[in-house]
mmCIF file of C-alpha atoms in Angstrom:
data_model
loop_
_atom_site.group_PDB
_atom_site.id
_atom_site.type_symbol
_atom_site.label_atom_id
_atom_site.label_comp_id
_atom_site.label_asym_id
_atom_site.label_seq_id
_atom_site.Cartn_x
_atom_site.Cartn_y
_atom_site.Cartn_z
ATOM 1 C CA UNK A 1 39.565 145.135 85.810
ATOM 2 C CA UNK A 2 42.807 143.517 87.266
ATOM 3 C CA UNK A 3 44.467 141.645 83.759
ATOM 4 C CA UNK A 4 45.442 137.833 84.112
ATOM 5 C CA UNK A 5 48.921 137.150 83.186
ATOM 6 C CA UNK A 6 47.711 135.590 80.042
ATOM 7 C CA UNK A 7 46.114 139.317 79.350
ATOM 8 C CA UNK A 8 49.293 140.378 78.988
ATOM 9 C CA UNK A 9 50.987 140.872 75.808
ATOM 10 C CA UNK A 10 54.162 139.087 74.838
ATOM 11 C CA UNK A 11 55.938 142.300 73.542
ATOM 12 C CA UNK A 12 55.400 146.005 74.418
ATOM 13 C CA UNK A 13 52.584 147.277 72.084
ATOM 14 C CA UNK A 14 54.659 150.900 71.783
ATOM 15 C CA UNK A 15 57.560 150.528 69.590
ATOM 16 C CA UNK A 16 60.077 152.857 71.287
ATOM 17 C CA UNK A 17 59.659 150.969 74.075
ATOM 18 C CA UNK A 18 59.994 147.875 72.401
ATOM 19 C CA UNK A 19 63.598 149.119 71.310
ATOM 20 C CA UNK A 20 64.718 149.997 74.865
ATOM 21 C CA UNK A 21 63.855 146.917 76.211
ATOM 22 C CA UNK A 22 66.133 145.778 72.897
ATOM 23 C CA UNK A 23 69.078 147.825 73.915
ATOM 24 C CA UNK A 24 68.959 147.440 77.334
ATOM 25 C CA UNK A 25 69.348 143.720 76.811
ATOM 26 C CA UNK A 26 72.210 144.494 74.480
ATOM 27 C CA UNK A 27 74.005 146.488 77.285
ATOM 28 C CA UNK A 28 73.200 143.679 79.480
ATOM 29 C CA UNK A 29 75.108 140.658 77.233
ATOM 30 C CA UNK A 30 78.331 142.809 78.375
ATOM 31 C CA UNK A 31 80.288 143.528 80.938
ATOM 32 C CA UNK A 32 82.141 146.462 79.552
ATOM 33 C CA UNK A 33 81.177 149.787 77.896
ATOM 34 C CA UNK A 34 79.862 148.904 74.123
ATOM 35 C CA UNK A 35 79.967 151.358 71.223
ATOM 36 C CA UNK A 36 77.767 152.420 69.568
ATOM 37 C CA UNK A 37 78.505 150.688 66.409
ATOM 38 C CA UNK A 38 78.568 147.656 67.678
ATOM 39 C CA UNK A 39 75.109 148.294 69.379
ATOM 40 C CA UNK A 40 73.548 149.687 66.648
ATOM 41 C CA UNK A 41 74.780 146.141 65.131
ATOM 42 C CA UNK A 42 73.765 143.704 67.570
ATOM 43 C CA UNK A 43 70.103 145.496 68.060
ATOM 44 C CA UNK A 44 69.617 146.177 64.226
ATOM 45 C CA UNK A 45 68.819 149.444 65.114
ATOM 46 C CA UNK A 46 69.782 152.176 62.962
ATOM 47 C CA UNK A 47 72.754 154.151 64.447
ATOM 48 C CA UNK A 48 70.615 157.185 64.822
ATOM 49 C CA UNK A 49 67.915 155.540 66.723
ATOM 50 C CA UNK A 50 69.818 153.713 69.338
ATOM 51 C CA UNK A 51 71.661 157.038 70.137
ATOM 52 C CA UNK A 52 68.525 159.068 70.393
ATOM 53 C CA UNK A 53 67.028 156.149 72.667
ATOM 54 C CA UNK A 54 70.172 155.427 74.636
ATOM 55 C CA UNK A 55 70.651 159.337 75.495
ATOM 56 C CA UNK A 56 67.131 159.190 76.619
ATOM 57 C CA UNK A 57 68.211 156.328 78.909
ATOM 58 C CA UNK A 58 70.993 158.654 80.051
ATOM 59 C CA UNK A 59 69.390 161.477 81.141
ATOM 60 C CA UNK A 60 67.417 159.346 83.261
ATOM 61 C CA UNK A 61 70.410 157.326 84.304
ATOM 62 C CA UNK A 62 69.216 154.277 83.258
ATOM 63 C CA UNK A 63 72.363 154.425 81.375
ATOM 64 C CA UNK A 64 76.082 155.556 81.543
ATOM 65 C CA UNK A 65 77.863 157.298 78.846
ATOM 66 C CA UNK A 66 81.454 156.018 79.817
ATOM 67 C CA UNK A 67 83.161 158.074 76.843
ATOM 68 C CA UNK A 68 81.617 159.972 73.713
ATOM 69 C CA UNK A 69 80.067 156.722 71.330
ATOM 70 C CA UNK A 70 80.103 154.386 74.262
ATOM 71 C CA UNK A 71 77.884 153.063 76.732
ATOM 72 C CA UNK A 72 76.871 150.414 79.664
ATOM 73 C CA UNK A 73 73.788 149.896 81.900
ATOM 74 C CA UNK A 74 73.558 153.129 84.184
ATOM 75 C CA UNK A 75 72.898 152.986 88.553
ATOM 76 C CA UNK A 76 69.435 153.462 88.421
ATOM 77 C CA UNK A 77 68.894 150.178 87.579
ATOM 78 C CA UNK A 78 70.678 148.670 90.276
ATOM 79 C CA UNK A 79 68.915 150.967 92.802
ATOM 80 C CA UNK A 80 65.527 149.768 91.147
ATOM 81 C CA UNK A 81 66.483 146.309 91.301
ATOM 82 C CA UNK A 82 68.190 146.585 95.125
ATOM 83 C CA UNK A 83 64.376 148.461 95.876
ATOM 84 C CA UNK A 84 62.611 145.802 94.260
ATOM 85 C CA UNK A 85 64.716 142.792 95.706
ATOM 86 C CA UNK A 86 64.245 144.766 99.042
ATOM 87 C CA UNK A 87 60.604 144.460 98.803
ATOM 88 C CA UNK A 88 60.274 140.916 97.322
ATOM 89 C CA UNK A 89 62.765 139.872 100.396
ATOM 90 C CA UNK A 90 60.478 141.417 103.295
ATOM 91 C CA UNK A 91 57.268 139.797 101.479
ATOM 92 C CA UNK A 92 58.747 136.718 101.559
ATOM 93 C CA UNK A 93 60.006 136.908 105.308
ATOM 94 C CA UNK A 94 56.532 138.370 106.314
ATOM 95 C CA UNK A 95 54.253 135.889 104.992
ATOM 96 C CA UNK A 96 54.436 132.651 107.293
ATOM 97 C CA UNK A 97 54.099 135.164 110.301
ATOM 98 C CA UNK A 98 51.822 136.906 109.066
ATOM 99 C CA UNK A 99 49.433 134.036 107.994
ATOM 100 C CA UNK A 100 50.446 132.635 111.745
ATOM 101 C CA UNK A 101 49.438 136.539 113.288
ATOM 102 C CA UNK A 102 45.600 136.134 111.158
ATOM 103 C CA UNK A 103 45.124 133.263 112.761
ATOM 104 C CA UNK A 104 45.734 133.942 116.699
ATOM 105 C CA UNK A 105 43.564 137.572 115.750
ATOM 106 C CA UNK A 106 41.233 135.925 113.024
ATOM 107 C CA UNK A 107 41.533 139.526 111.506
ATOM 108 C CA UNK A 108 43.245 140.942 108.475
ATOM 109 C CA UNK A 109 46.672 141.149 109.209
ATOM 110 C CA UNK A 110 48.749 143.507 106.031
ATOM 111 C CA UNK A 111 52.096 144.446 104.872
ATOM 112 C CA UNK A 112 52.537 147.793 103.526
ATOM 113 C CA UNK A 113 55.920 149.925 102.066
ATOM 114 C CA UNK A 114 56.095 153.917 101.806
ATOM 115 C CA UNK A 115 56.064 154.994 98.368
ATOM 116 C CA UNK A 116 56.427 158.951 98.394
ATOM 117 C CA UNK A 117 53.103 160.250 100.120
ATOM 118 C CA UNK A 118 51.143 156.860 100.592
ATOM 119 C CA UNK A 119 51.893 153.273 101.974
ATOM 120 C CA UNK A 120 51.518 150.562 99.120
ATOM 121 C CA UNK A 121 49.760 147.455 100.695
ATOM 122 C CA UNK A 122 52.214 144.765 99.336
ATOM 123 C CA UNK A 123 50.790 141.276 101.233
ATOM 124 C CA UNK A 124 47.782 140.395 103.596
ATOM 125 C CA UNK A 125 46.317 137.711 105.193
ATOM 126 C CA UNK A 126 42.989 137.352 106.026
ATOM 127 C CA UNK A 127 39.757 135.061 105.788
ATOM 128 C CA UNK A 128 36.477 136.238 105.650
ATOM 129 C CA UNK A 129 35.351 134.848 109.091
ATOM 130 C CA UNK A 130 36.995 138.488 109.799
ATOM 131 C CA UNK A 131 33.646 140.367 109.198
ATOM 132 C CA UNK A 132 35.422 143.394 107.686
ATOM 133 C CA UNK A 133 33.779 145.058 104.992
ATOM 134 C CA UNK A 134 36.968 146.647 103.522
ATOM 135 C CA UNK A 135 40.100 144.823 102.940
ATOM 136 C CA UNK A 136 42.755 146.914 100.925
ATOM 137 C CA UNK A 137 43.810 145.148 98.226
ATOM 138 C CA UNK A 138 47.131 144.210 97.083
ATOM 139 C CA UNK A 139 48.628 147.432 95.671
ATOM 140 C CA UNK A 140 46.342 149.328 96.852
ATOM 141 C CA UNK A 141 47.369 152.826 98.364
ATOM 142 C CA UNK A 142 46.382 155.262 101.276
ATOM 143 C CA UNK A 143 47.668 158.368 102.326
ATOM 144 C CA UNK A 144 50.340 158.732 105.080
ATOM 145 C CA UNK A 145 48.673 160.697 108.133
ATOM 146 C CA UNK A 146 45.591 158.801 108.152
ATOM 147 C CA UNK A 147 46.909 155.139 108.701
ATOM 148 C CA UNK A 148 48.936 153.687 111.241
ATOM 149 C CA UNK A 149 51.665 152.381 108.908
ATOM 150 C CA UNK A 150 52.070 155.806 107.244
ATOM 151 C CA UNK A 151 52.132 157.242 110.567
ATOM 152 C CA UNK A 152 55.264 155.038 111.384
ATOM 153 C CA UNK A 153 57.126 156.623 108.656
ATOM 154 C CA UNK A 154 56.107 159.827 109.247
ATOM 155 C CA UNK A 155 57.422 159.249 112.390
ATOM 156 C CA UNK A 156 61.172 158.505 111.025
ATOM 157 C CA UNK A 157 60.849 161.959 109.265
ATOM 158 C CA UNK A 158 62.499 165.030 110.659
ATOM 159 C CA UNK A 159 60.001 168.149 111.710
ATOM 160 C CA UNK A 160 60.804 169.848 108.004
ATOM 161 C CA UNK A 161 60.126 166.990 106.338
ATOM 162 C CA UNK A 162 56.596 166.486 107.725
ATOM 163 C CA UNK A 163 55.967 169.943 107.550
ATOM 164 C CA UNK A 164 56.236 169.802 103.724
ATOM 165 C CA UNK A 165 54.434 166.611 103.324
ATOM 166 C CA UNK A 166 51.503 168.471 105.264
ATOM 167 C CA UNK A 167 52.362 171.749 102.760
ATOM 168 C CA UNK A 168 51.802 169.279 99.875
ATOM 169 C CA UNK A 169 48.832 167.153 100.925
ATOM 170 C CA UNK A 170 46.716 169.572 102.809
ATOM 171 C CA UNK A 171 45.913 166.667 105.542
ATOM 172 C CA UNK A 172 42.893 166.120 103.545
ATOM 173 C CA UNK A 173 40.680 163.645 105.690
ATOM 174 C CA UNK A 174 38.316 161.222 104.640
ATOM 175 C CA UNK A 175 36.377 160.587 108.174
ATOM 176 C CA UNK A 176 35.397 162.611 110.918
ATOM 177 C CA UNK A 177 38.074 161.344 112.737
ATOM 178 C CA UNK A 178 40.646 162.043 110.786
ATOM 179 C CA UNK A 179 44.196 164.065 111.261
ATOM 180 C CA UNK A 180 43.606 167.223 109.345
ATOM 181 C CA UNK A 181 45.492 169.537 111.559
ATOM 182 C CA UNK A 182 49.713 169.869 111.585
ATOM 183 C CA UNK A 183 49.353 170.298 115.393
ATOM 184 C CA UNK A 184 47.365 167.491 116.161
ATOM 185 C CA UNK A 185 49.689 165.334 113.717
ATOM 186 C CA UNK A 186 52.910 166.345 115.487
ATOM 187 C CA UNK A 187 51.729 165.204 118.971
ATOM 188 C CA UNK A 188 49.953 161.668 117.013
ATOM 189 C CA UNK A 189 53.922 161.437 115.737
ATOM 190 C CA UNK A 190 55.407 161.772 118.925
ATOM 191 C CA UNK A 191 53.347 159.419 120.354
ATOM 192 C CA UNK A 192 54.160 156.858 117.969
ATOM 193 C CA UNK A 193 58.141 157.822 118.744
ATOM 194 C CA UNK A 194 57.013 156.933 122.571
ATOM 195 C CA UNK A 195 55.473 153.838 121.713
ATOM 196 C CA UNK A 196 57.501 152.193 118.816
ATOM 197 C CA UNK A 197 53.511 151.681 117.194
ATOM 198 C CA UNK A 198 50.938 153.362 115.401
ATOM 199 C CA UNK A 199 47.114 153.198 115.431
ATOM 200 C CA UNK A 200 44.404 154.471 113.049
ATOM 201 C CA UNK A 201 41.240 155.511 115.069
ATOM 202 C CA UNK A 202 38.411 155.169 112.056
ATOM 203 C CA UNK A 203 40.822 157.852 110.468
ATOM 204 C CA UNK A 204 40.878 156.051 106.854
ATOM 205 C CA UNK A 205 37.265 154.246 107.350
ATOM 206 C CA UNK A 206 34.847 154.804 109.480
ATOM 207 C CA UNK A 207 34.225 151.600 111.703
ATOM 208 C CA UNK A 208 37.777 150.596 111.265
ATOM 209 C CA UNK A 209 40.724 150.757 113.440
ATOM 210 C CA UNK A 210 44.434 149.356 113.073
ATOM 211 C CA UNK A 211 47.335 148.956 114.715
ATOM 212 C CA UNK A 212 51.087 149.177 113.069
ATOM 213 C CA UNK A 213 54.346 147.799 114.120
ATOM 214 C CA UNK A 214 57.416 148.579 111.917
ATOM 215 C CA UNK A 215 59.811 145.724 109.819
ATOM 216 C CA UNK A 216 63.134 146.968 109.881
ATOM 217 C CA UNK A 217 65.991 145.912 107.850
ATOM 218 C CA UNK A 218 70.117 144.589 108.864
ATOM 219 C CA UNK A 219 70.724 148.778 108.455
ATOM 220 C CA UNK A 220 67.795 149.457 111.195
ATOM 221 C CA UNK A 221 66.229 151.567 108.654
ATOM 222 C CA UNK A 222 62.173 150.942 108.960
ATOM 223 C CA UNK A 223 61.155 149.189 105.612
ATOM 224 C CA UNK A 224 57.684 148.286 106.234
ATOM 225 C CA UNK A 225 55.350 148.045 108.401
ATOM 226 C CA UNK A 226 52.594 145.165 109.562
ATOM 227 C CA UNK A 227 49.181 145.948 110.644
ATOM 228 C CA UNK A 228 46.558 144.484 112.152
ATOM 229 C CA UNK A 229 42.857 145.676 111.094
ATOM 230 C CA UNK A 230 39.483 145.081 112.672
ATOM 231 C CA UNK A 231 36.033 146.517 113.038
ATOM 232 C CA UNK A 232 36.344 149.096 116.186
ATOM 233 C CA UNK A 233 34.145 147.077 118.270
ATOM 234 C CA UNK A 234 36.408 143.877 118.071
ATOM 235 C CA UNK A 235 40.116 145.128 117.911
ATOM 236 C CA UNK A 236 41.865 143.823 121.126
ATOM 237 C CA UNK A 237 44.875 145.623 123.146
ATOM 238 C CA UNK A 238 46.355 142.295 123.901
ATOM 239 C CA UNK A 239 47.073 141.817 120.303
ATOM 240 C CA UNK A 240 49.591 144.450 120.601
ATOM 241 C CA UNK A 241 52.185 142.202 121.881
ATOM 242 C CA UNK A 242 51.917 139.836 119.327
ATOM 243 C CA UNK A 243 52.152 142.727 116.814
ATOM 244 C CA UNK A 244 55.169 143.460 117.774
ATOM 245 C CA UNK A 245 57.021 140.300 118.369
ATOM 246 C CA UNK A 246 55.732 139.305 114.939
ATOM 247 C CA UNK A 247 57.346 142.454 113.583
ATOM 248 C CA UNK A 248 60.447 141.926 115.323
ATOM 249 C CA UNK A 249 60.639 137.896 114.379
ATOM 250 C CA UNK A 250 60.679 139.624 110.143
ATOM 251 C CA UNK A 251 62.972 142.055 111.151
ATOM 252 C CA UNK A 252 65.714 139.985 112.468
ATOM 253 C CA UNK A 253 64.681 137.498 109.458
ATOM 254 C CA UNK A 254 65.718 140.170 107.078
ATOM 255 C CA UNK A 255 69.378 140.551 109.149
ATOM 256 C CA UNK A 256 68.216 143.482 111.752
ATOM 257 C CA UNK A 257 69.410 143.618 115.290
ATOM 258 C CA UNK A 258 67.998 145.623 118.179
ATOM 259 C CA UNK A 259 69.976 148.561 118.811
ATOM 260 C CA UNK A 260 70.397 149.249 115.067
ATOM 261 C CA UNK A 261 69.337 151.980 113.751
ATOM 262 C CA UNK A 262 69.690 153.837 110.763
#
């Protein structure tokens, strides 16, 4: 069961935890590099503890050891926070076309992100006048090859790339219809390269099919990608267009311009 916000405790119930998110925030009062005196000082942690917990932090670069004793918030926060602000940025760009997309189609219309093997369904839109009997849920996840948003990014990906994500997956397939062979993936790939879109033939769920158009960023670099889903007997070709033009409309919201590509 999903947890309400007011499920949520006020403090982290594990304590070392509780004393990074302590000296984090200490790093984070300051600009510059802070010993670890005054650290140990300002979090009431015992010298010994903060520099256990803050070399910790280090090795995962969360922070920066500028000099022996001293230290400052590391770059893997700001790449988290530039990832995260990335994703929060093309939600909130997506949403009013989306919503506008759902209702031309009257069909679920999602939002979904790469995250290592699987897209990450991050907004929707849909109603249940749609008739579908699976709707992915916020968050929820599904492998690469086997929708037409992972298919998109697999697409950006060079021929060694793909090749290990089928080494490490096995194209495991959970319909009859589904991709489970590299050759048959590779020529799927290329014609989503042709195309500049991406379908799922009942490859994730039987009696479902989707289309994908990719969101691109002001780099060009494909960020996300919006789909439309329906039950096989209903989804229309002349949505297509739409799909697209909706895809472009977030794109050049979030700063991108045709001919740009990363």
């Amino acid at each position: 069961m999903t947890k309400r916000p007011s499920d949520i405790p006020s403090k982290p119930t594990v304590q070392v935890i509780e004393r990074m998110f302590t000296l984090i925030d200490v790093l984070a009062s300051r600009e510059e590099a802070i010993s670890l005196k005054d650290i140990s000082e300002k979090s009431g942690l015992h010298p010994s503890t903060a520099h256990r917990i803050l070399n910790d932090l280090a090795t995962g670069r969360f922070v920066d050891r500028t000099q022996p004793g001293s230290y400052r918030l590391g770059m893997r926060l700001l790449e988290l926070g530039n990832l995260v602000k990335g994703r929060l940025n093309v939600r909130d760009a997506a949403l009013a076309p989306m919503r506008e997309l759902h209702a031309l189609t009257q069909q679920p219309v999602s939002l979904s992100v790469r995250q290592g093997d699987e897209i990450v369904y991050i907004e929707r839109a849909f109603s249940e006048r749609s008739g579908m009997q699976v709707v992915r849920a916020i968050g929820g996840r599904a492998p690469l090859h086997l929708t037409s948003v992972g298919k998109l990014f697999l697409a950006g990906d060079d021929p060694q790339r793909i090749r290990a994500y089928v080494t490490r997956t096995g194209l495991q397939g959970h319909t009859k219809n589904s991709i489970t062979q590299l050759e048959t993936l590779e020529r799927e790939l290329s014609r989503v390269r042709q195309y500049g879109q991406a379908n799922d033939n009942e490859e994730l769920e039987l009696g479902v099919r989707c289309m994908a158009a990719g969101v691109y960023d002001d780099q060009g670099k494909l960020i996300a990608g919006l789909s439309i889903s329906a039950p096989s007997g209903r989804m229309e070709d002349s949505w297509l267009p739409k799909l697209k033009e909706t895809a472009r409309q977030i794109s050049e919201t979030l700063g991108h311009r045709p001919g740009t590509m990363a």
